[in-house]
């Protein structure tokens, strides 16, 4: 294949390999109660695992997945006993409450916590940077279900939509992100009242603390979240924050900063990055009132300009971490890293073969939300490969793009009998004829 055979890749963390995580996901599904009284020819675990496999393989649609089911490999690699056809899959999954999937997400996350795999993601004194972001992933004038958000327009027409609050551990130096279980923003049961991002965030942080009472987080969000009730919610759950602010939305805060500047209380700081020809320019001031109505909510304020020959970029944030010339640069990088959740999470889902907005089927109750959750779960497993699996990284580097990687992965999956995902990745790296794997495993 043109690769020197003397290359021996670094050891792979076996508990974070695709095969180990598929097994874990599968046993998580198997422990969920199946409330169906009749027609249990296909188990709930098989239906969930089939949908998970569909997203894991990036099948372009449920129909495409149904046509090319490759039963043999779905059995050996994903542990599925019986694969449902498209209509039974939708029927079985529609009544499943999305919240039952939480333990599966947490069990995968627990694998990250083993053997220092999370270490590359630590940011500022052992904290993890947690990006939160609301996204709309479905919108239609006609298709809708009981959980759709419902907007009635002035002309009497309606729009139905699905949104969720996405959450991911990010790091300024890492391309990979670790998605956590998202919080669906859905119509509240029976009330017909629309849910909103603020309520979803409240639910999310409460569950985050239940699942991870001891992890230290710095939450990073866009400027809409820089409001007093939200900051108080974060504070109540022991979460630090770096939140965007805009002069237009926070005129009082920016006036107070101006006043502090006149009083000589503002600190200026500059850092030159000659290698890339950029100057990082900061001004910051601690202990400012967030707004006139909530002067008791005190925040530390950072304003930042990135100056190069061709352009000036400007950002501002508030944080509860006291700002000094020592930490203002990493705080800025933490604030700016937030785009990763859009680039790496949402855009990956949309553009890199996940067909996030493609209609896999909507259902009448929860199907749309269950599919969105399973897609995130497949993405979580992929990110474990991207960050921790040397074999996956080698295949990705060799093929040059994720799109090509998924394409080749599917092609092999549908044509060859394979014992494991490891065998599939090895075949992609060495070619199918290579008899003995060079990649070693450790059991850390
Ligand atoms: Zn819906």
Tab-separated table of C-alpha atoms and ligand atoms in Angstrom:
chain	number	residue	atom	x	y	z
A	1	UNK	CA	0.000	0.000	0.000
A	2	UNK	CA	3.065	2.231	-0.148
A	3	UNK	CA	3.393	2.336	3.647
A	4	UNK	CA	6.654	1.202	5.208
A	5	UNK	CA	5.853	-1.888	7.252
A	6	UNK	CA	8.166	-0.772	10.022
A	7	UNK	CA	5.572	1.794	11.154
A	8	UNK	CA	4.073	0.606	14.393
A	9	UNK	CA	1.242	2.780	15.532
A	10	UNK	CA	0.888	3.803	19.175
A	11	UNK	CA	-1.179	1.604	21.407
A	12	UNK	CA	-4.933	1.762	21.208
A	13	UNK	CA	-7.125	2.148	24.251
A	14	UNK	CA	-9.096	-1.031	23.993
A	15	UNK	CA	-12.028	0.116	26.145
A	16	UNK	CA	-12.548	3.071	23.769
A	17	UNK	CA	-12.318	1.043	20.566
A	18	UNK	CA	-15.369	1.012	18.300
A	19	UNK	CA	-15.925	-2.683	19.039
A	20	UNK	CA	-15.842	-2.199	22.824
A	21	UNK	CA	-18.152	0.823	22.651
A	22	UNK	CA	-20.627	-0.907	20.294
A	23	UNK	CA	-20.792	-3.733	22.819
A	24	UNK	CA	-21.370	-1.271	25.650
A	25	UNK	CA	-24.108	0.573	23.736
A	26	UNK	CA	-25.729	-2.733	22.847
A	27	UNK	CA	-25.829	-3.915	26.476
A	28	UNK	CA	-27.170	-0.505	27.527
A	29	UNK	CA	-30.053	-0.897	25.070
A	30	UNK	CA	-30.637	-4.474	26.235
A	31	UNK	CA	-31.205	-3.304	29.816
A	32	UNK	CA	-34.009	-0.883	28.825
A	33	UNK	CA	-37.534	-2.069	29.675
A	34	UNK	CA	-39.613	-3.105	26.670
A	35	UNK	CA	-43.196	-2.063	27.323
A	36	UNK	CA	-44.695	-3.625	24.231
A	37	UNK	CA	-47.328	-6.231	24.994
A	38	UNK	CA	-47.553	-7.879	21.596
A	39	UNK	CA	-45.400	-8.386	18.491
A	40	UNK	CA	-42.051	-8.606	20.205
A	41	UNK	CA	-40.596	-10.658	17.396
A	42	UNK	CA	-37.895	-7.990	17.168
A	43	UNK	CA	-36.495	-6.843	20.490
A	44	UNK	CA	-36.341	-3.172	21.468
A	45	UNK	CA	-32.562	-3.530	21.778
A	46	UNK	CA	-32.326	-4.790	18.182
A	47	UNK	CA	-34.452	-1.889	16.917
A	48	UNK	CA	-32.388	0.694	18.833
A	49	UNK	CA	-29.102	-0.909	17.812
A	50	UNK	CA	-30.212	-1.020	14.162
A	51	UNK	CA	-30.957	2.713	14.199
A	52	UNK	CA	-27.627	3.306	15.955
A	53	UNK	CA	-25.853	1.221	13.272
A	54	UNK	CA	-27.613	3.233	10.566
A	55	UNK	CA	-26.098	6.455	11.965
A	56	UNK	CA	-22.783	4.814	12.783
A	57	UNK	CA	-22.485	3.687	9.147
A	58	UNK	CA	-23.813	7.105	7.960
A	59	UNK	CA	-26.483	5.439	5.836
A	60	UNK	CA	-27.937	8.276	3.753
A	61	UNK	CA	-31.506	7.318	4.645
A	62	UNK	CA	-33.534	4.687	6.439
A	63	UNK	CA	-34.538	3.293	3.054
A	64	UNK	CA	-30.890	2.988	1.961
A	65	UNK	CA	-30.057	1.265	5.250
A	66	UNK	CA	-32.982	-1.111	4.759
A	67	UNK	CA	-31.915	-1.994	1.204
A	68	UNK	CA	-28.286	-2.753	2.044
A	69	UNK	CA	-28.642	-4.377	5.386
A	70	UNK	CA	-25.630	-6.710	5.225
A	71	UNK	CA	-27.193	-8.858	7.951
A	72	UNK	CA	-23.988	-10.824	8.584
A	73	UNK	CA	-21.897	-7.825	9.599
A	74	UNK	CA	-24.739	-6.168	11.491
A	75	UNK	CA	-24.814	-9.330	13.568
A	76	UNK	CA	-21.072	-9.754	14.124
A	77	UNK	CA	-20.070	-6.076	14.457
A	78	UNK	CA	-23.158	-4.479	16.019
A	79	UNK	CA	-24.497	-7.555	17.798
A	80	UNK	CA	-27.951	-7.264	16.224
A	81	UNK	CA	-29.952	-10.498	16.233
A	82	UNK	CA	-32.801	-9.397	13.982
A	83	UNK	CA	-32.747	-6.207	11.914
A	84	UNK	CA	-36.205	-4.641	11.517
A	85	UNK	CA	-37.339	-3.316	8.118
A	86	UNK	CA	-37.977	0.416	7.901
A	87	UNK	CA	-41.642	0.513	8.964
A	88	UNK	CA	-41.280	-1.828	11.979
A	89	UNK	CA	-38.201	0.135	13.085
A	90	UNK	CA	-40.209	3.366	13.112
A	91	UNK	CA	-43.149	1.697	14.850
A	92	UNK	CA	-41.006	0.182	17.603
A	93	UNK	CA	-38.978	3.347	18.274
A	94	UNK	CA	-41.751	5.964	18.090
A	95	UNK	CA	-43.100	5.395	21.638
A	96	UNK	CA	-39.624	5.228	23.244
A	97	UNK	CA	-39.097	8.130	25.622
A	98	UNK	CA	-35.777	9.765	24.669
A	99	UNK	CA	-34.783	10.196	28.310
A	100	UNK	CA	-34.322	6.435	28.777
A	101	UNK	CA	-31.184	6.738	26.611
A	102	UNK	CA	-29.326	8.805	29.235
A	103	UNK	CA	-27.617	5.819	30.974
A	104	UNK	CA	-26.204	4.705	27.607
A	105	UNK	CA	-24.590	8.116	27.052
A	106	UNK	CA	-23.197	8.156	30.586
A	107	UNK	CA	-21.806	4.626	30.298
A	108	UNK	CA	-19.869	5.618	27.154
A	109	UNK	CA	-18.634	8.763	28.917
A	110	UNK	CA	-17.420	6.628	31.857
A	111	UNK	CA	-15.096	4.856	29.392
A	112	UNK	CA	-13.546	8.230	28.544
A	113	UNK	CA	-12.898	8.768	32.232
A	114	UNK	CA	-10.834	5.582	32.458
A	115	UNK	CA	-7.104	5.481	31.834
A	116	UNK	CA	-6.609	9.274	31.558
A	117	UNK	CA	-8.297	9.431	28.144
A	118	UNK	CA	-9.980	12.703	29.150
A	119	UNK	CA	-6.684	14.307	30.113
A	120	UNK	CA	-6.040	16.043	26.753
A	121	UNK	CA	-9.374	17.832	27.246
A	122	UNK	CA	-8.551	19.502	30.581
A	123	UNK	CA	-8.491	23.266	30.450
A	124	UNK	CA	-7.470	25.733	33.180
A	125	UNK	CA	-6.699	24.019	36.490
A	126	UNK	CA	-8.368	20.684	35.805
A	127	UNK	CA	-11.652	22.067	34.445
A	128	UNK	CA	-13.444	20.900	31.326
A	129	UNK	CA	-14.735	23.442	28.883
A	130	UNK	CA	-18.377	22.661	28.182
A	131	UNK	CA	-19.961	24.328	25.154
A	132	UNK	CA	-23.753	24.605	25.123
A	133	UNK	CA	-25.633	25.492	21.990
A	134	UNK	CA	-29.262	25.372	20.886
A	135	UNK	CA	-29.863	24.137	17.329
A	136	UNK	CA	-32.892	23.582	15.180
A	137	UNK	CA	-32.526	20.348	13.239
A	138	UNK	CA	-35.955	19.989	11.711
A	139	UNK	CA	-38.545	22.371	10.348
A	140	UNK	CA	-41.628	21.737	8.235
A	141	UNK	CA	-44.953	23.304	7.293
A	142	UNK	CA	-46.686	19.933	7.062
A	143	UNK	CA	-44.863	17.094	8.830
A	144	UNK	CA	-45.274	17.156	12.592
A	145	UNK	CA	-45.621	15.050	15.737
A	146	UNK	CA	-46.718	15.438	19.345
A	147	UNK	CA	-43.269	16.712	20.390
A	148	UNK	CA	-42.876	19.319	17.632
A	149	UNK	CA	-42.530	22.964	18.587
A	150	UNK	CA	-45.419	24.758	16.928
A	151	UNK	CA	-45.348	28.320	15.602
A	152	UNK	CA	-48.456	29.953	14.191
A	153	UNK	CA	-47.746	32.755	11.743
A	154	UNK	CA	-49.793	35.922	11.234
A	155	UNK	CA	-51.356	34.576	8.057
A	156	UNK	CA	-52.618	31.576	10.014
A	157	UNK	CA	-50.087	29.073	8.632
A	158	UNK	CA	-47.962	26.937	10.969
A	159	UNK	CA	-44.352	25.871	11.186
A	160	UNK	CA	-43.347	22.743	13.091
A	161	UNK	CA	-39.804	22.350	14.332
A	162	UNK	CA	-37.434	20.323	16.478
A	163	UNK	CA	-34.617	21.888	18.449
A	164	UNK	CA	-32.195	20.610	20.999
A	165	UNK	CA	-29.648	21.966	23.385
A	166	UNK	CA	-26.387	20.349	22.332
A	167	UNK	CA	-23.541	19.989	24.799
A	168	UNK	CA	-19.957	18.970	24.227
A	169	UNK	CA	-16.662	19.023	26.074
A	170	UNK	CA	-14.281	20.989	23.874
A	171	UNK	CA	-10.685	22.175	24.042
A	172	UNK	CA	-8.971	24.994	22.120
A	173	UNK	CA	-6.124	22.661	21.035
A	174	UNK	CA	-8.222	19.603	20.152
A	175	UNK	CA	-10.253	19.045	17.054
A	176	UNK	CA	-12.273	16.270	18.620
A	177	UNK	CA	-15.170	17.127	20.898
A	178	UNK	CA	-16.942	14.882	23.405
A	179	UNK	CA	-20.685	15.268	23.030
A	180	UNK	CA	-22.886	14.697	26.078
A	181	UNK	CA	-26.533	13.682	25.922
A	182	UNK	CA	-28.379	16.655	24.387
A	183	UNK	CA	-31.523	18.058	25.976
A	184	UNK	CA	-34.458	18.054	23.547
A	185	UNK	CA	-36.432	21.298	23.290
A	186	UNK	CA	-39.908	19.895	22.725
A	187	UNK	CA	-43.539	20.651	23.217
A	188	UNK	CA	-44.480	20.040	26.838
A	189	UNK	CA	-46.704	17.012	27.318
A	190	UNK	CA	-50.335	17.814	26.831
A	191	UNK	CA	-50.054	21.532	27.580
A	192	UNK	CA	-49.484	22.600	23.980
A	193	UNK	CA	-47.054	25.166	25.389
A	194	UNK	CA	-43.737	25.547	23.617
A	195	UNK	CA	-40.599	24.710	25.522
A	196	UNK	CA	-37.645	27.071	25.221
A	197	UNK	CA	-33.878	26.981	25.322
A	198	UNK	CA	-33.756	28.592	28.763
A	199	UNK	CA	-35.879	25.837	30.310
A	200	UNK	CA	-33.949	23.172	28.421
A	201	UNK	CA	-30.694	24.584	29.811
A	202	UNK	CA	-32.094	24.460	33.357
A	203	UNK	CA	-33.036	20.810	32.916
A	204	UNK	CA	-29.685	20.091	31.295
A	205	UNK	CA	-27.495	21.513	34.066
A	206	UNK	CA	-29.524	19.792	36.788
A	207	UNK	CA	-29.029	16.413	35.074
A	208	UNK	CA	-25.369	17.200	34.344
A	209	UNK	CA	-24.783	17.624	38.072
A	210	UNK	CA	-26.661	14.397	38.858
A	211	UNK	CA	-24.534	12.456	36.363
A	212	UNK	CA	-21.205	14.141	37.152
A	213	UNK	CA	-21.358	15.634	40.652
A	214	UNK	CA	-17.577	16.032	40.953
A	215	UNK	CA	-16.397	17.117	37.510
A	216	UNK	CA	-15.263	20.740	37.253
A	217	UNK	CA	-16.779	22.573	34.289
A	218	UNK	CA	-16.461	25.977	32.662
A	219	UNK	CA	-19.577	26.520	30.553
A	220	UNK	CA	-19.177	28.541	27.390
A	221	UNK	CA	-22.148	29.964	25.462
A	222	UNK	CA	-23.189	32.678	23.071
A	223	UNK	CA	-24.311	36.122	24.207
A	224	UNK	CA	-28.031	35.279	24.456
A	225	UNK	CA	-27.153	33.303	27.572
A	226	UNK	CA	-25.563	36.264	29.393
A	227	UNK	CA	-28.609	36.990	31.500
A	228	UNK	CA	-28.919	37.110	35.272
A	229	UNK	CA	-31.331	34.159	35.797
A	230	UNK	CA	-29.136	31.894	33.683
A	231	UNK	CA	-25.941	32.969	35.437
A	232	UNK	CA	-27.655	32.288	38.774
A	233	UNK	CA	-28.634	28.803	37.533
A	234	UNK	CA	-25.011	28.061	36.574
A	235	UNK	CA	-23.814	29.396	39.918
A	236	UNK	CA	-26.352	27.278	41.831
A	237	UNK	CA	-24.946	24.140	40.148
A	238	UNK	CA	-21.313	25.015	40.815
A	239	UNK	CA	-20.525	25.696	37.165
A	240	UNK	CA	-18.080	28.365	36.035
A	241	UNK	CA	-18.729	30.247	32.820
A	242	UNK	CA	-17.300	32.264	29.926
A	243	UNK	CA	-20.275	33.825	28.122
A	244	UNK	CA	-20.297	36.086	25.091
A	245	UNK	CA	-21.625	39.642	25.580
A	246	UNK	CA	-22.502	42.303	23.032
A	247	UNK	CA	-22.568	46.072	23.577
A	248	UNK	CA	-26.009	46.227	21.933
A	249	UNK	CA	-27.497	43.702	24.379
A	250	UNK	CA	-25.648	44.937	27.466
A	251	UNK	CA	-25.449	48.761	27.195
A	252	UNK	CA	-25.325	49.255	30.996
A	253	UNK	CA	-22.388	46.855	31.402
A	254	UNK	CA	-20.418	48.545	28.631
A	255	UNK	CA	-21.141	52.006	30.164
A	256	UNK	CA	-19.840	50.752	33.504
A	257	UNK	CA	-16.698	49.438	31.812
A	258	UNK	CA	-16.226	52.861	30.226
A	259	UNK	CA	-16.644	54.506	33.631
A	260	UNK	CA	-14.110	52.078	35.116
A	261	UNK	CA	-11.722	52.985	32.339
A	262	UNK	CA	-12.047	56.711	33.216
A	263	UNK	CA	-11.387	55.823	36.835
A	264	UNK	CA	-8.208	53.992	35.785
A	265	UNK	CA	-9.489	50.570	36.864
A	266	UNK	CA	-9.194	48.809	33.495
A	267	UNK	CA	-6.126	46.706	32.674
A	268	UNK	CA	-4.647	46.582	29.173
A	269	UNK	CA	-2.607	43.634	28.013
A	270	UNK	CA	-1.008	42.728	24.705
A	271	UNK	CA	0.588	39.596	23.375
A	272	UNK	CA	2.439	39.289	20.066
A	273	UNK	CA	2.380	36.094	18.073
A	274	UNK	CA	5.093	36.872	15.538
A	275	UNK	CA	5.017	33.413	13.971
A	276	UNK	CA	1.549	34.065	12.541
A	277	UNK	CA	1.732	37.875	12.474
A	278	UNK	CA	-1.054	38.440	14.981
A	279	UNK	CA	-1.356	40.783	17.955
A	280	UNK	CA	-3.744	39.783	20.756
A	281	UNK	CA	-4.999	42.928	22.455
A	282	UNK	CA	-7.057	42.814	25.657
A	283	UNK	CA	-8.724	45.109	28.094
A	284	UNK	CA	-10.376	43.654	31.173
A	285	UNK	CA	-11.916	44.729	34.438
A	286	UNK	CA	-13.153	42.610	37.327
A	287	UNK	CA	-16.306	42.899	39.411
A	288	UNK	CA	-18.794	44.678	37.138
A	289	UNK	CA	-22.611	44.669	37.422
A	290	UNK	CA	-24.171	42.589	34.611
A	291	UNK	CA	-27.029	45.029	34.071
A	292	UNK	CA	-28.988	47.806	35.798
A	293	UNK	CA	-31.798	45.477	36.911
A	294	UNK	CA	-29.445	42.917	38.491
A	295	UNK	CA	-26.560	44.962	39.918
A	296	UNK	CA	-26.050	42.208	42.524
A	297	UNK	CA	-24.941	39.823	39.728
A	298	UNK	CA	-21.255	40.688	39.429
A	299	UNK	CA	-19.155	39.539	36.482
A	300	UNK	CA	-15.602	39.934	35.238
A	301	UNK	CA	-15.375	41.521	31.814
A	302	UNK	CA	-12.930	40.798	28.934
A	303	UNK	CA	-12.742	42.640	25.627
A	304	UNK	CA	-10.416	41.317	22.962
A	305	UNK	CA	-9.116	42.322	19.541
A	306	UNK	CA	-7.174	39.986	17.275
A	307	UNK	CA	-5.189	42.260	15.001
A	308	UNK	CA	-3.456	41.041	11.850
A	309	UNK	CA	-2.278	42.856	8.702
A	310	UNK	CA	-5.543	42.199	6.950
A	311	UNK	CA	-8.245	42.287	9.613
A	312	UNK	CA	-9.308	43.016	13.145
A	313	UNK	CA	-11.610	40.600	14.945
A	314	UNK	CA	-13.379	41.721	18.078
A	315	UNK	CA	-14.979	39.714	20.904
A	316	UNK	CA	-16.153	40.307	24.459
A	317	UNK	CA	-17.066	37.971	27.282
A	318	UNK	CA	-18.130	37.913	30.896
A	319	UNK	CA	-16.828	35.272	33.266
A	320	UNK	CA	-16.915	34.399	36.949
A	321	UNK	CA	-13.206	33.510	36.885
A	322	UNK	CA	-11.218	36.476	38.182
A	323	UNK	CA	-9.249	37.850	35.226
A	324	UNK	CA	-5.541	38.687	35.373
A	325	UNK	CA	-2.758	39.114	32.836
A	326	UNK	CA	-1.848	35.513	33.732
A	327	UNK	CA	-5.158	33.908	32.643
A	328	UNK	CA	-6.725	36.363	30.180
A	329	UNK	CA	-5.143	34.656	27.163
A	330	UNK	CA	-6.393	31.117	27.963
A	331	UNK	CA	-9.799	32.542	28.939
A	332	UNK	CA	-10.014	34.170	25.510
A	333	UNK	CA	-9.089	30.882	23.843
A	334	UNK	CA	-11.778	29.129	25.873
A	335	UNK	CA	-14.354	31.721	24.801
A	336	UNK	CA	-13.352	31.447	21.166
A	337	UNK	CA	-13.286	27.642	21.172
A	338	UNK	CA	-17.088	27.685	21.315
A	339	UNK	CA	-17.285	27.696	17.518
A	340	UNK	CA	-16.054	24.124	17.686
A	341	UNK	CA	-19.436	22.894	18.806
A	342	UNK	CA	-20.856	24.362	15.630
A	343	UNK	CA	-18.012	23.288	13.364
A	344	UNK	CA	-17.273	19.898	14.811
A	345	UNK	CA	-20.701	18.899	16.040
A	346	UNK	CA	-23.485	20.459	14.017
A	347	UNK	CA	-21.618	20.816	10.748
A	348	UNK	CA	-20.154	17.362	11.045
A	349	UNK	CA	-23.645	16.069	11.530
A	350	UNK	CA	-24.913	18.078	8.592
A	351	UNK	CA	-22.075	17.816	6.115
A	352	UNK	CA	-19.879	14.871	6.849
A	353	UNK	CA	-22.290	12.178	5.951
A	354	UNK	CA	-24.621	12.214	8.926
A	355	UNK	CA	-27.486	13.818	6.963
A	356	UNK	CA	-28.666	15.452	10.109
A	357	UNK	CA	-31.575	17.227	8.464
A	358	UNK	CA	-32.484	14.374	6.251
A	359	UNK	CA	-35.804	12.864	7.078
A	360	UNK	CA	-35.331	9.377	8.453
A	361	UNK	CA	-38.971	9.360	9.368
A	362	UNK	CA	-40.740	11.610	11.820
A	363	UNK	CA	-43.174	9.455	13.767
A	364	UNK	CA	-46.124	10.602	15.839
A	365	UNK	CA	-44.620	10.743	19.306
A	366	UNK	CA	-40.843	10.600	19.871
A	367	UNK	CA	-39.274	9.030	16.776
A	368	UNK	CA	-37.684	12.233	15.475
A	369	UNK	CA	-36.118	12.960	18.873
A	370	UNK	CA	-34.997	9.342	19.397
A	371	UNK	CA	-33.256	9.379	15.992
A	372	UNK	CA	-31.522	12.678	16.783
A	373	UNK	CA	-30.296	11.209	20.095
A	374	UNK	CA	-29.006	8.004	18.489
A	375	UNK	CA	-27.212	10.068	15.863
A	376	UNK	CA	-25.442	11.982	18.667
A	377	UNK	CA	-24.592	8.698	20.362
A	378	UNK	CA	-23.011	7.395	17.136
A	379	UNK	CA	-21.123	10.689	16.889
A	380	UNK	CA	-19.865	10.265	20.471
A	381	UNK	CA	-18.456	6.826	19.588
A	382	UNK	CA	-16.846	8.274	16.426
A	383	UNK	CA	-15.210	11.038	18.449
A	384	UNK	CA	-13.695	8.417	20.769
A	385	UNK	CA	-12.084	6.877	17.673
A	386	UNK	CA	-10.898	10.263	16.457
A	387	UNK	CA	-9.286	11.243	19.761
A	388	UNK	CA	-8.063	7.903	21.113
A	389	UNK	CA	-7.758	5.292	18.362
A	390	UNK	CA	-4.427	5.305	16.529
A	391	UNK	CA	-5.746	2.914	13.900
A	392	UNK	CA	-8.715	5.160	13.069
A	393	UNK	CA	-6.413	8.206	12.968
A	394	UNK	CA	-4.066	6.385	10.588
A	395	UNK	CA	-6.915	5.435	8.240
A	396	UNK	CA	-8.267	8.995	8.341
A	397	UNK	CA	-4.832	10.425	7.547
A	398	UNK	CA	-4.350	7.932	4.725
A	399	UNK	CA	-7.714	8.668	3.089
A	400	UNK	CA	-7.520	12.404	3.704
A	401	UNK	CA	-11.164	13.091	4.526
A	402	UNK	CA	-13.918	11.772	6.752
A	403	UNK	CA	-16.321	11.618	3.844
A	404	UNK	CA	-14.037	9.229	1.978
A	405	UNK	CA	-13.391	7.271	5.166
A	406	UNK	CA	-17.138	6.687	5.734
A	407	UNK	CA	-17.615	5.824	2.073
A	408	UNK	CA	-14.854	3.190	2.128
A	409	UNK	CA	-16.047	1.910	5.479
A	410	UNK	CA	-19.591	1.382	4.130
A	411	UNK	CA	-18.337	-0.212	0.911
A	412	UNK	CA	-16.345	-2.829	2.857
A	413	UNK	CA	-19.113	-3.329	5.387
A	414	UNK	CA	-21.608	-4.171	2.655
A	415	UNK	CA	-19.328	-6.408	0.588
A	416	UNK	CA	-17.042	-8.343	2.940
A	417	UNK	CA	-17.663	-10.628	5.868
A	418	UNK	CA	-15.956	-8.972	8.824
A	419	UNK	CA	-15.420	-10.066	12.399
A	420	UNK	CA	-14.986	-6.615	13.953
A	421	UNK	CA	-14.640	-2.914	13.339
A	422	UNK	CA	-10.936	-3.299	14.063
A	423	UNK	CA	-10.664	-5.744	11.175
A	424	UNK	CA	-12.521	-3.283	8.960
A	425	UNK	CA	-10.173	-0.385	9.861
A	426	UNK	CA	-7.145	-2.646	9.381
A	427	UNK	CA	-8.431	-3.619	5.951
A	428	UNK	CA	-8.775	0.081	5.114
A	429	UNK	CA	-5.252	0.765	6.312
A	430	UNK	CA	-3.306	-2.250	5.020
A	431	UNK	CA	-5.617	-3.542	2.330
A	432	UNK	CA	-7.602	-6.729	2.772
A	433	UNK	CA	-4.669	-9.084	2.151
A	434	UNK	CA	-2.567	-7.989	5.125
A	435	UNK	CA	-2.633	-11.076	7.379
A	436	UNK	CA	-1.362	-9.910	10.758
A	437	UNK	CA	-2.317	-6.700	12.503
A	438	UNK	CA	0.547	-4.498	13.666
A	439	UNK	CA	-1.628	-2.422	15.987
A	440	UNK	CA	-1.152	-3.488	19.562
A	441	UNK	CA	-3.688	-3.102	22.325
A	442	UNK	CA	-3.152	-2.235	25.911
A	443	UNK	CA	-5.775	-2.665	28.552
A	444	UNK	CA	-5.256	0.697	30.276
B	1	LIG	ZN1	-42.108	16.477	15.444
